Short mmCIF file of C-alpha atoms in Angstrom, two decimals:
data_model
loop_
_atom_site.label_atom_id
_atom_site.label_comp_id
_atom_site.label_asym_id
_atom_site.label_seq_id
_atom_site.Cartn_x
_atom_site.Cartn_y
_atom_site.Cartn_z
CA MET A 28 -0.16 0.00 0.10
CA LYS A 29 1.15 3.44 -0.73
CA LYS A 30 2.16 5.70 2.28
CA THR A 31 -0.70 8.14 1.25
CA GLY A 32 -3.11 5.40 1.98
CA ARG A 33 -1.67 4.61 5.36
CA ILE A 34 -1.70 8.23 6.39
CA ARG A 35 -5.26 8.56 5.26
CA PHE A 36 -6.47 5.73 7.46
CA LEU A 37 -4.32 7.12 10.37
CA LEU A 38 -6.47 10.19 10.45
CA LYS A 39 -9.43 8.13 11.11
CA TRP A 40 -7.98 5.88 13.86
CA SER A 41 -7.44 6.69 17.54
CA LYS A 42 -4.17 5.72 19.09
CA LYS A 43 -5.70 2.57 20.56
CA GLU A 44 -6.84 1.72 17.09
CA ILE A 45 -3.37 2.28 15.56
CA LEU A 46 -1.96 -0.05 18.24
CA GLY A 47 -4.64 -2.49 17.51
CA HIS A 48 -3.92 -2.26 13.75
CA LEU A 49 -0.30 -3.12 14.62
CA CYS A 50 -1.58 -6.25 16.39
CA ASP A 51 -3.55 -7.20 13.36
CA SER A 52 -0.58 -6.52 10.99
CA ALA A 53 1.52 -8.81 13.34
CA LEU A 54 -1.04 -11.57 13.03
CA ALA A 55 -1.14 -11.31 9.20
CA ASN A 56 2.68 -11.14 8.88
CA ILE A 57 3.22 -14.20 11.30
CA ARG A 58 1.18 -16.10 8.79
CA ARG A 59 3.06 -14.72 5.93
CA PHE A 60 6.37 -15.34 7.56
CA VAL A 61 5.47 -19.10 8.31
CA VAL A 62 3.47 -19.97 5.11
CA THR A 63 5.85 -18.45 2.62
CA GLN A 64 8.57 -20.77 3.79
CA TYR A 65 6.67 -23.79 2.52
CA LYS A 66 4.13 -22.37 -0.09
CA GLU A 67 5.40 -20.22 -2.86
CA ASN A 68 3.31 -17.14 -3.91
CA GLU A 69 0.31 -17.60 -1.42
CA ASN A 70 -2.11 -14.81 -1.47
CA ILE A 71 -2.30 -13.52 2.15
CA VAL A 72 -4.18 -10.38 2.29
CA TYR A 73 -4.94 -8.19 5.27
CA ASP A 74 -8.00 -5.70 5.10
CA GLN A 75 -6.85 -3.34 7.67
CA ASN A 76 -10.01 -1.24 8.02
CA PHE A 77 -12.22 -4.32 8.37
CA TRP A 78 -9.97 -5.85 10.94
CA VAL A 79 -9.79 -2.71 13.12
CA LYS A 80 -13.44 -2.24 13.07
CA ALA A 81 -14.05 -6.00 13.73
CA GLN A 82 -11.70 -6.03 16.63
CA ASN A 83 -13.45 -3.02 18.23
CA TYR A 84 -10.03 -1.86 19.73
CA GLN A 85 -11.43 1.51 20.97
CA ASN A 86 -13.41 -0.42 23.66
CA VAL A 87 -10.70 -2.73 24.67
CA PRO A 88 -8.54 -1.97 27.69
CA THR A 89 -5.33 -0.23 26.55
CA SER A 90 -3.21 -2.48 28.65
CA ASP A 91 -4.76 -5.59 26.86
CA ILE A 92 -3.88 -4.07 23.47
CA ILE A 93 -0.32 -3.28 24.73
CA ASN A 94 0.26 -6.92 26.05
CA LEU A 95 -1.26 -8.51 22.75
CA TRP A 96 1.16 -6.28 20.70
CA LYS A 97 4.04 -7.20 22.76
CA PHE A 98 3.67 -10.87 22.73
CA LEU A 99 2.76 -10.90 19.04
CA ASN A 100 5.96 -9.13 18.26
CA LEU A 101 8.07 -11.47 20.49
CA GLN A 102 6.65 -14.29 18.49
CA ILE A 103 7.57 -12.50 15.28
CA VAL A 104 11.24 -12.20 16.62
CA ASN A 105 11.21 -15.93 17.29
CA VAL A 106 9.87 -16.86 13.81
CA VAL A 107 12.14 -14.52 11.90
CA GLU A 108 15.28 -15.68 13.86
CA ASN A 109 14.40 -19.21 12.79
CA ILE A 110 13.86 -18.60 8.99
CA PRO A 111 16.65 -20.29 7.10
CA ASP A 112 18.64 -17.90 4.69
CA GLU A 113 17.57 -19.84 1.77
CA ALA A 114 13.90 -19.17 2.48
CA LEU A 115 14.31 -15.45 2.49
CA GLN A 116 13.92 -15.42 -1.40
CA ARG A 117 10.63 -17.34 -1.36
CA THR A 118 7.66 -15.12 -2.38
CA CYS A 119 4.20 -14.14 -1.28
CA ASP A 120 1.31 -12.22 -2.79
CA MET A 121 -0.01 -9.62 -0.36
CA THR A 122 -2.48 -7.67 -2.71
CA LYS A 123 -6.20 -7.75 -2.88
CA THR A 124 -6.58 -7.23 -6.59
CA GLU A 125 -3.60 -7.33 -9.01
CA SER A 126 -1.11 -9.93 -8.11
CA GLN A 127 2.20 -8.39 -6.72
CA ILE A 128 4.82 -10.81 -5.49
CA PHE A 129 7.36 -9.93 -2.64
CA THR A 130 10.15 -11.81 -1.31
CA LEU A 131 10.03 -12.92 2.27
CA GLU A 132 13.06 -10.83 3.03
CA PHE A 133 11.14 -7.71 1.59
CA ILE A 134 8.02 -8.54 3.73
CA ILE A 135 10.02 -8.74 6.98
CA ASN A 136 11.78 -5.41 6.20
CA ASP A 137 8.54 -3.79 5.16
CA TYR A 138 6.87 -5.01 8.34
CA ILE A 139 9.63 -3.29 10.44
CA SER A 140 9.29 0.02 8.56
CA HIS A 141 5.60 -0.22 8.87
CA LEU A 142 5.90 -0.76 12.60
CA GLN A 143 8.23 2.15 13.10
CA HIS A 144 5.95 4.49 10.86
CA HIS A 145 2.94 3.81 13.12
CA LEU A 146 4.77 3.78 16.46
CA LYS A 147 6.06 7.39 15.58
CA ALA A 148 2.38 8.38 14.98
CA ILE A 149 1.37 7.17 18.43
#
């Protein structure tokens, strides 16, 4: 997604919803990080607005969202540390419409950039 799209959504989300979005993103990316190691070009899409609305983060205690985010990201570290180097060039499709293929290495780096972008906004 283009950065302008991300910024547009940020204007509509509260800080709790942004942190909730990071939890949802972590869930989607854990799946990508695992599945891409054994299944080439799997289409793993994350509809961020739907997820944030469905999860109703605005009405969840902040401490619960923080703990969820913390433990999901600890799991991401565990998964990423265990990815064999040769698997980093395997690919995944993350798009809703037109197929766009990304390497696992790109997806990992993009996740980190995405995380930093949103944490700065909070």
